[in-house]
mmCIF file of N, CA and C in Angstrom:
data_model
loop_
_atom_site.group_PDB
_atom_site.id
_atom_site.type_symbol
_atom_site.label_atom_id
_atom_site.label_comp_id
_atom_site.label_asym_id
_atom_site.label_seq_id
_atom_site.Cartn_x
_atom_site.Cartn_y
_atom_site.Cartn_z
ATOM 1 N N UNK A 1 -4.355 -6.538 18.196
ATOM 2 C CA UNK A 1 -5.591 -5.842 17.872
ATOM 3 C C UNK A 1 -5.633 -4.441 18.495
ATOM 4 N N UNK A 2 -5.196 -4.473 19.797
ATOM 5 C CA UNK A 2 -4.696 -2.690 20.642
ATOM 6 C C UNK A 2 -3.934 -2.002 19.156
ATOM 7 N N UNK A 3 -3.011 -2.539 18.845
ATOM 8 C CA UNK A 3 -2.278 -1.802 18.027
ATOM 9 C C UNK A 3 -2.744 -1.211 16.833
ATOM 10 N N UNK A 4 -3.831 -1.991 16.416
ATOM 11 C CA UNK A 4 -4.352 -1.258 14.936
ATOM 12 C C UNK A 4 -5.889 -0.733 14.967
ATOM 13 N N UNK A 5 -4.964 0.416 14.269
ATOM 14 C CA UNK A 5 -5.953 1.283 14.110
ATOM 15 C C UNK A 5 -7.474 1.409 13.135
ATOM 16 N N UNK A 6 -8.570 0.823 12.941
ATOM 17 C CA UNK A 6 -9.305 0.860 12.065
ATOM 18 C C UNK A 6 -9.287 2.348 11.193
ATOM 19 N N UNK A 7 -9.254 1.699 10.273
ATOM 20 C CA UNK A 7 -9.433 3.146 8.906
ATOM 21 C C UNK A 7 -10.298 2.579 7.734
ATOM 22 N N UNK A 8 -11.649 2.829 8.022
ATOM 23 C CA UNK A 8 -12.825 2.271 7.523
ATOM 24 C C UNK A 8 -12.921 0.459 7.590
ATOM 25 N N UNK A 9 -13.844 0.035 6.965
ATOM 26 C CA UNK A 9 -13.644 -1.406 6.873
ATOM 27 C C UNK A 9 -12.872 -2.172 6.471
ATOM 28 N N UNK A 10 -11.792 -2.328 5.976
ATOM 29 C CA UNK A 10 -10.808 -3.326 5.423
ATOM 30 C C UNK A 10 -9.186 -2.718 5.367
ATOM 31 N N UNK A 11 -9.128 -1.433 6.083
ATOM 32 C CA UNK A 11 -8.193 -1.150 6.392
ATOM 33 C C UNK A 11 -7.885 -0.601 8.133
ATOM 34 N N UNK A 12 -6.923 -0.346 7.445
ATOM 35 C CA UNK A 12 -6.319 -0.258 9.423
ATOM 36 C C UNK A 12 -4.660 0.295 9.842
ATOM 37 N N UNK A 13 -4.369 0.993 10.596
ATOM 38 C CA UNK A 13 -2.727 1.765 10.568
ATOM 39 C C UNK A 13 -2.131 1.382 11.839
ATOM 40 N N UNK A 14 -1.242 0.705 11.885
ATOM 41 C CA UNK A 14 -0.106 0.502 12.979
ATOM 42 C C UNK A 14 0.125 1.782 13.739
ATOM 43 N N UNK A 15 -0.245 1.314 15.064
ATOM 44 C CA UNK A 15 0.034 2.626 16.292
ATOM 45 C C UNK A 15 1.612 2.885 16.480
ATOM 46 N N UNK A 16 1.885 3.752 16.645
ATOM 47 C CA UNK A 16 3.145 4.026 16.615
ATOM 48 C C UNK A 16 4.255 3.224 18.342
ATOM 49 N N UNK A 17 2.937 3.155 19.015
ATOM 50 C CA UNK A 17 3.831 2.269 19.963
ATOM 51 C C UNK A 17 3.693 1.090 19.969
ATOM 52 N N UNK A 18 3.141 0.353 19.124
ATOM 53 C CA UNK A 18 3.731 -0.606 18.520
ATOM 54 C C UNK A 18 4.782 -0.818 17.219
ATOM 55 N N UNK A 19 5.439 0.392 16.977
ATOM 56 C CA UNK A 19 6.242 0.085 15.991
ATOM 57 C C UNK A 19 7.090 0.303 16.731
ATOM 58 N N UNK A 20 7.407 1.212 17.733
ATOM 59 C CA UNK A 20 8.283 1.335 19.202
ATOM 60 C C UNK A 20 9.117 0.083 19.468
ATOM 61 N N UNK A 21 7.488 -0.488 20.152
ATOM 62 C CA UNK A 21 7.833 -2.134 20.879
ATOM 63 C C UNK A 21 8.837 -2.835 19.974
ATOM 64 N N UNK A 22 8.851 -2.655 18.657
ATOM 65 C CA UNK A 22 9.779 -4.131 17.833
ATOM 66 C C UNK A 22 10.995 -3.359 17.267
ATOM 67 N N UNK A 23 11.641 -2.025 17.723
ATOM 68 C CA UNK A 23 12.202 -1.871 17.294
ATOM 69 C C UNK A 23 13.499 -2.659 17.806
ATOM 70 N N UNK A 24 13.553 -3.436 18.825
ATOM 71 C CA UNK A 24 14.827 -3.987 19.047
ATOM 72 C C UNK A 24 15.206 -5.845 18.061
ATOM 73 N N UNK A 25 13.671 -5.787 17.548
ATOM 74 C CA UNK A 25 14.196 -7.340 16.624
ATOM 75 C C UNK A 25 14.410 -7.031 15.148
ATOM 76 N N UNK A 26 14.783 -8.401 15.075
ATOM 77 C CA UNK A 26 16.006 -8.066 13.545
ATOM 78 C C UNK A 26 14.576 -7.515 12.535
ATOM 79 N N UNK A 27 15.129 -6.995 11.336
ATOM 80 C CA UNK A 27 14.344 -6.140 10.294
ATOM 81 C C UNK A 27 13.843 -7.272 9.215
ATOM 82 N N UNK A 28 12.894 -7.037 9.159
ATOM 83 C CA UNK A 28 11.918 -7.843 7.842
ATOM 84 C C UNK A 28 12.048 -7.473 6.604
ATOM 85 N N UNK A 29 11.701 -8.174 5.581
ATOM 86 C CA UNK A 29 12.110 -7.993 4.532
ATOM 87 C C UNK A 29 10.680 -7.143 3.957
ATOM 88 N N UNK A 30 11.038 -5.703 2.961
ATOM 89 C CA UNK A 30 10.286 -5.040 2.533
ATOM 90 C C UNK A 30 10.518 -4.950 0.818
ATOM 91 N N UNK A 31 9.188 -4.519 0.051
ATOM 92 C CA UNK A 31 9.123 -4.363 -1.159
ATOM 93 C C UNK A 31 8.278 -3.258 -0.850
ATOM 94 N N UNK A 32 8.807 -2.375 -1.583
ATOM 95 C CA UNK A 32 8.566 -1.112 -1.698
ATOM 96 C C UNK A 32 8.429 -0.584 -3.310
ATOM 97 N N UNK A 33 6.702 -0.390 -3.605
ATOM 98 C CA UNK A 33 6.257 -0.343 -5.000
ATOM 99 C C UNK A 33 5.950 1.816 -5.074
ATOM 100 N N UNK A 34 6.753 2.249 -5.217
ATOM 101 C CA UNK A 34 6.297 3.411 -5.232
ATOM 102 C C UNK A 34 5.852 4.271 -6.658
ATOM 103 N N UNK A 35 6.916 3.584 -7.609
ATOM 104 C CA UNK A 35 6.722 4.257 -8.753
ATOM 105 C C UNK A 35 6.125 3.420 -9.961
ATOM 106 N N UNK A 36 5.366 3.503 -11.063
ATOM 107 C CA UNK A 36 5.694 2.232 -12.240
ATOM 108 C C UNK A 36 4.860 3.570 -13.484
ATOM 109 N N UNK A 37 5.228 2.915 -13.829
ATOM 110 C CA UNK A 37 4.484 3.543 -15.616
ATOM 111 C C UNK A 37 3.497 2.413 -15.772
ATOM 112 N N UNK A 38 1.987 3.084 -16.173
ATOM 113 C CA UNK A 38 1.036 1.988 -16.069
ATOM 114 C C UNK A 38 0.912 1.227 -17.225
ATOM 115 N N UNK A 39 -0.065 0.453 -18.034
ATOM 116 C CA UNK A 39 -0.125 -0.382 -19.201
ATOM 117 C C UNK A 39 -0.974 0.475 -19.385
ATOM 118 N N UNK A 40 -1.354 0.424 -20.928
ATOM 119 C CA UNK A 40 -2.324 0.813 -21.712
ATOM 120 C C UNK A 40 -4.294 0.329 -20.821
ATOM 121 N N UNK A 41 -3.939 -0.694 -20.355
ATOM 122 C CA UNK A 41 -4.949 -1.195 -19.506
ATOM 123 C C UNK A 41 -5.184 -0.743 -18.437
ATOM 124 N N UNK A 42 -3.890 0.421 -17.736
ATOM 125 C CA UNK A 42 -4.468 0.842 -16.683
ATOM 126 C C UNK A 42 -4.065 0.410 -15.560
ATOM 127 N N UNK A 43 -3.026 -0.933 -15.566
ATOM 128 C CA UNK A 43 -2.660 -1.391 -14.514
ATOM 129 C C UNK A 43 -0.980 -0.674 -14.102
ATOM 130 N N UNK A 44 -1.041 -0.443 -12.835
ATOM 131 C CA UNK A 44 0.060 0.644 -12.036
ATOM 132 C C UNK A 44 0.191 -0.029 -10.782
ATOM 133 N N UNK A 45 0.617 0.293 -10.248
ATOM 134 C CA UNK A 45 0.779 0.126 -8.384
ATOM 135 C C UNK A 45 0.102 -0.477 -8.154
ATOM 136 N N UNK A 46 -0.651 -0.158 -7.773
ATOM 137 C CA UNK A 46 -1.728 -1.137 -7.126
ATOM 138 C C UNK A 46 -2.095 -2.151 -7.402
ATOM 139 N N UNK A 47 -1.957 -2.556 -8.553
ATOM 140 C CA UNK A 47 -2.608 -3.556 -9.531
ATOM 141 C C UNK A 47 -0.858 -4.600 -9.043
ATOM 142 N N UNK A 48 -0.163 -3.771 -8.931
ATOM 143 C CA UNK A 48 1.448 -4.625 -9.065
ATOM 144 C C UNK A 48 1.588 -5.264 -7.648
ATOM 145 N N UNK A 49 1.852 -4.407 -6.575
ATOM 146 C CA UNK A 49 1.504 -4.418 -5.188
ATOM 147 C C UNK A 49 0.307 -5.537 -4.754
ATOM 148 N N UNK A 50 -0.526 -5.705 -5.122
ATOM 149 C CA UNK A 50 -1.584 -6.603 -4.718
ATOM 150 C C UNK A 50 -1.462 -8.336 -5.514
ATOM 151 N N UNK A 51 -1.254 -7.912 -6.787
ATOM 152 C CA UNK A 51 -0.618 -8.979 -7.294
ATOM 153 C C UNK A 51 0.621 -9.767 -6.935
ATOM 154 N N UNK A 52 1.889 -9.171 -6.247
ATOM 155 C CA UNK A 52 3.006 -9.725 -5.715
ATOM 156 C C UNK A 52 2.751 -9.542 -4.512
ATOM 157 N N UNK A 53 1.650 -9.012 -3.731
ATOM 158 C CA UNK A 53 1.626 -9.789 -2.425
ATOM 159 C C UNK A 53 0.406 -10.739 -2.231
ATOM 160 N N UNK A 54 -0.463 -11.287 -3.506
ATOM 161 C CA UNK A 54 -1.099 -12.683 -3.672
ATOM 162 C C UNK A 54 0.006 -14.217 -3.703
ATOM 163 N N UNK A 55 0.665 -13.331 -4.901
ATOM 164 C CA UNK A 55 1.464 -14.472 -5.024
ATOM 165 C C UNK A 55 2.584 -14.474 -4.592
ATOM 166 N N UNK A 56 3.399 -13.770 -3.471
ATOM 167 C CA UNK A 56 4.473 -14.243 -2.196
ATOM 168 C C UNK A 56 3.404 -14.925 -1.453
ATOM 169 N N UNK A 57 2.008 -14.727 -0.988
ATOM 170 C CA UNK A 57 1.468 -16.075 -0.045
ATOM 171 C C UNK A 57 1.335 -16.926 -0.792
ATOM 172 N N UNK A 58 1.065 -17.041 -2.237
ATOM 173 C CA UNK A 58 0.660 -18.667 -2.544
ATOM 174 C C UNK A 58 1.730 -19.354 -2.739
ATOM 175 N N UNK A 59 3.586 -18.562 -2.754
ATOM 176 C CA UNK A 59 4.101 -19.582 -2.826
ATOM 177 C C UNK A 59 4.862 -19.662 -1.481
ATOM 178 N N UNK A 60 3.941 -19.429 -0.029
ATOM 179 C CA UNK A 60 4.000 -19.749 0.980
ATOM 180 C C UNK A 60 5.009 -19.122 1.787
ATOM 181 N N UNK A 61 5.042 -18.001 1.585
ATOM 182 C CA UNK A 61 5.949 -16.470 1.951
ATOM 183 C C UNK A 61 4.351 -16.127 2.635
ATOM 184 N N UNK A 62 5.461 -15.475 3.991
ATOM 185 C CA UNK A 62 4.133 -14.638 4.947
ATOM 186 C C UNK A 62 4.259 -12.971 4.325
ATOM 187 N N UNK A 63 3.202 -12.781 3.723
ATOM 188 C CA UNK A 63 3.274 -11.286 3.149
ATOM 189 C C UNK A 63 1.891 -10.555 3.317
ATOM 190 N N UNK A 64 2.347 -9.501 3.305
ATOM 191 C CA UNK A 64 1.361 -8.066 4.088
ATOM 192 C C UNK A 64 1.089 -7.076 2.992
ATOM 193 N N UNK A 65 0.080 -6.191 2.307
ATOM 194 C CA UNK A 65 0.358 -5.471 1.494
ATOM 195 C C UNK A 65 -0.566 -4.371 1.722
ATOM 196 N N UNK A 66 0.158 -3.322 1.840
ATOM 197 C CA UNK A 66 -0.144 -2.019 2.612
ATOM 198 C C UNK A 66 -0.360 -1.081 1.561
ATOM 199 N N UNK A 67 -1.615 -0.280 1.199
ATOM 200 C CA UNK A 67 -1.468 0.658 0.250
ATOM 201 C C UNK A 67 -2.355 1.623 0.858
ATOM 202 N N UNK A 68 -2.075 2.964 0.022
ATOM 203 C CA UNK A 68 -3.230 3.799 0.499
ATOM 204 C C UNK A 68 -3.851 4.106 -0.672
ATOM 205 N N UNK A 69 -4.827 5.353 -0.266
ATOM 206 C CA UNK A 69 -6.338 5.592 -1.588
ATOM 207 C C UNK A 69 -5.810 5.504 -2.563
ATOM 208 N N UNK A 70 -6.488 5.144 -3.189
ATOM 209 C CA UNK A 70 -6.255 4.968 -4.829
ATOM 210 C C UNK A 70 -6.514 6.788 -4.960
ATOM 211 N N UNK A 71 -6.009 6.729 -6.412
ATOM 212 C CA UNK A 71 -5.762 7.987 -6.934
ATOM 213 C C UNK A 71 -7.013 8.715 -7.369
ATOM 214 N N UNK A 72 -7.529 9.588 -6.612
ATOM 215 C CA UNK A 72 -8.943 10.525 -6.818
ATOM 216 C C UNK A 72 -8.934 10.872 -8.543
ATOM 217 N N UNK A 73 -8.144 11.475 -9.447
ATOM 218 C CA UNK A 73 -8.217 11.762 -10.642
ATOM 219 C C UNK A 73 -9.440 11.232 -11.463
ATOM 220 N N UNK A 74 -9.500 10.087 -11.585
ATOM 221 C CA UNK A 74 -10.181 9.322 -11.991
ATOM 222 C C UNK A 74 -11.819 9.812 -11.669
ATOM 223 N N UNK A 75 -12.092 10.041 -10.534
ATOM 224 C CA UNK A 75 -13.294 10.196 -9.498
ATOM 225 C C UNK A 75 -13.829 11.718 -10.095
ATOM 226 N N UNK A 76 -13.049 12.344 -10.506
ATOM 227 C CA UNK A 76 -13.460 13.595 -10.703
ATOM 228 C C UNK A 76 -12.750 14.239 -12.065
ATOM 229 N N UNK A 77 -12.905 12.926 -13.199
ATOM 230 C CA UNK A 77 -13.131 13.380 -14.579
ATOM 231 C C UNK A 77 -11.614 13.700 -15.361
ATOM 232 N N UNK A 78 -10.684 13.219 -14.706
ATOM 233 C CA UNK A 78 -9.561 13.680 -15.216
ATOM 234 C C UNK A 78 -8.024 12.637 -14.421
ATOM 235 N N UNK A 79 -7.450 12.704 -15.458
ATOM 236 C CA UNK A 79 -6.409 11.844 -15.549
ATOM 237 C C UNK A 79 -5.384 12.270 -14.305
ATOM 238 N N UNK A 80 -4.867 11.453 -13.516
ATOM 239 C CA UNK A 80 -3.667 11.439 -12.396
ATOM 240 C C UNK A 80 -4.277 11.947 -11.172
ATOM 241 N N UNK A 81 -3.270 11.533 -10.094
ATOM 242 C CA UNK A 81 -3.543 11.872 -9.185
ATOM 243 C C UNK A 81 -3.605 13.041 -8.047
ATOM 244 N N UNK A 82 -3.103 13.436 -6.914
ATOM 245 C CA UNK A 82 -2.713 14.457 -6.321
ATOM 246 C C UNK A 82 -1.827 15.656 -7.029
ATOM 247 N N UNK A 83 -0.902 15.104 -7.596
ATOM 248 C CA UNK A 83 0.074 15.792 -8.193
ATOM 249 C C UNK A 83 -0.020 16.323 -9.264
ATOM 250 N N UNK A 84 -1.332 16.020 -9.820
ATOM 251 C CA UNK A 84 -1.763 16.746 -11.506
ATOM 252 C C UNK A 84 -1.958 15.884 -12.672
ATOM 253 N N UNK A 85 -0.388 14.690 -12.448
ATOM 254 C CA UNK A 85 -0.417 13.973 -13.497
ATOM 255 C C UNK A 85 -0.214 14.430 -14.959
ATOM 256 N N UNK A 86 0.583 15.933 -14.569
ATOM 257 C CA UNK A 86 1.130 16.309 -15.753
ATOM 258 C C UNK A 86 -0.056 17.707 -15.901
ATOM 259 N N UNK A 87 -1.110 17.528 -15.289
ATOM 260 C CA UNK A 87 -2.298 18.067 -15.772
ATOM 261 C C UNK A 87 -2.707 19.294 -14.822
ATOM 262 N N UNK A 88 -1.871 19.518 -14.210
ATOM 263 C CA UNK A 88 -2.074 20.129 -12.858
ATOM 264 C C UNK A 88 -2.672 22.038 -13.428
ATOM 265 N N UNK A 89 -3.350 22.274 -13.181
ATOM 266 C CA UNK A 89 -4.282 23.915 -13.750
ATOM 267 C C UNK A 89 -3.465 24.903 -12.457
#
């Protein structure tokens, strides 16, 4: 609980000296969702990421799923995220 950092209510960031502390035990297994082309519905990352880390726990895999903000675009009337999304002025 020292180690994490609150970042609003339901999130939270690993202190860096605790990523220190474990660097001498063996390495965990990672899935790393960075890119996808979304569906017509809208579902992308996040939607993928949250879904495969529901179901690595239900089939009784210890899994963690770490994301950050969803993509502002949306919030302010226009398609993609940081990067323009193609759309960039």
């Amino acid at each position: 609980s020292a180690d994490l950092l609150p970042y609003g209510h339901d999130k939270a960031k690993v202190s860096q000296a605790f990523i220190n502390s474990v660097q001498d035990r063996t390495d965990g297994k990672l899935v790393l969702v960075t890119a996808i082309n979304p569906t017509p519905a809208g579902e992308g990352k996040t939607t993928t990421t949250v879904g495969l880390g529901d179901g690595l726990n239900r089939i009784g895999k210890n899994a963690m799923v770490c994301i950050r903000e969803a993509s502002l675009g949306p919030n302010f009337g226009m398609k993609g995220g940081a990067a323009g999304g193609g759309y960039a002025q």
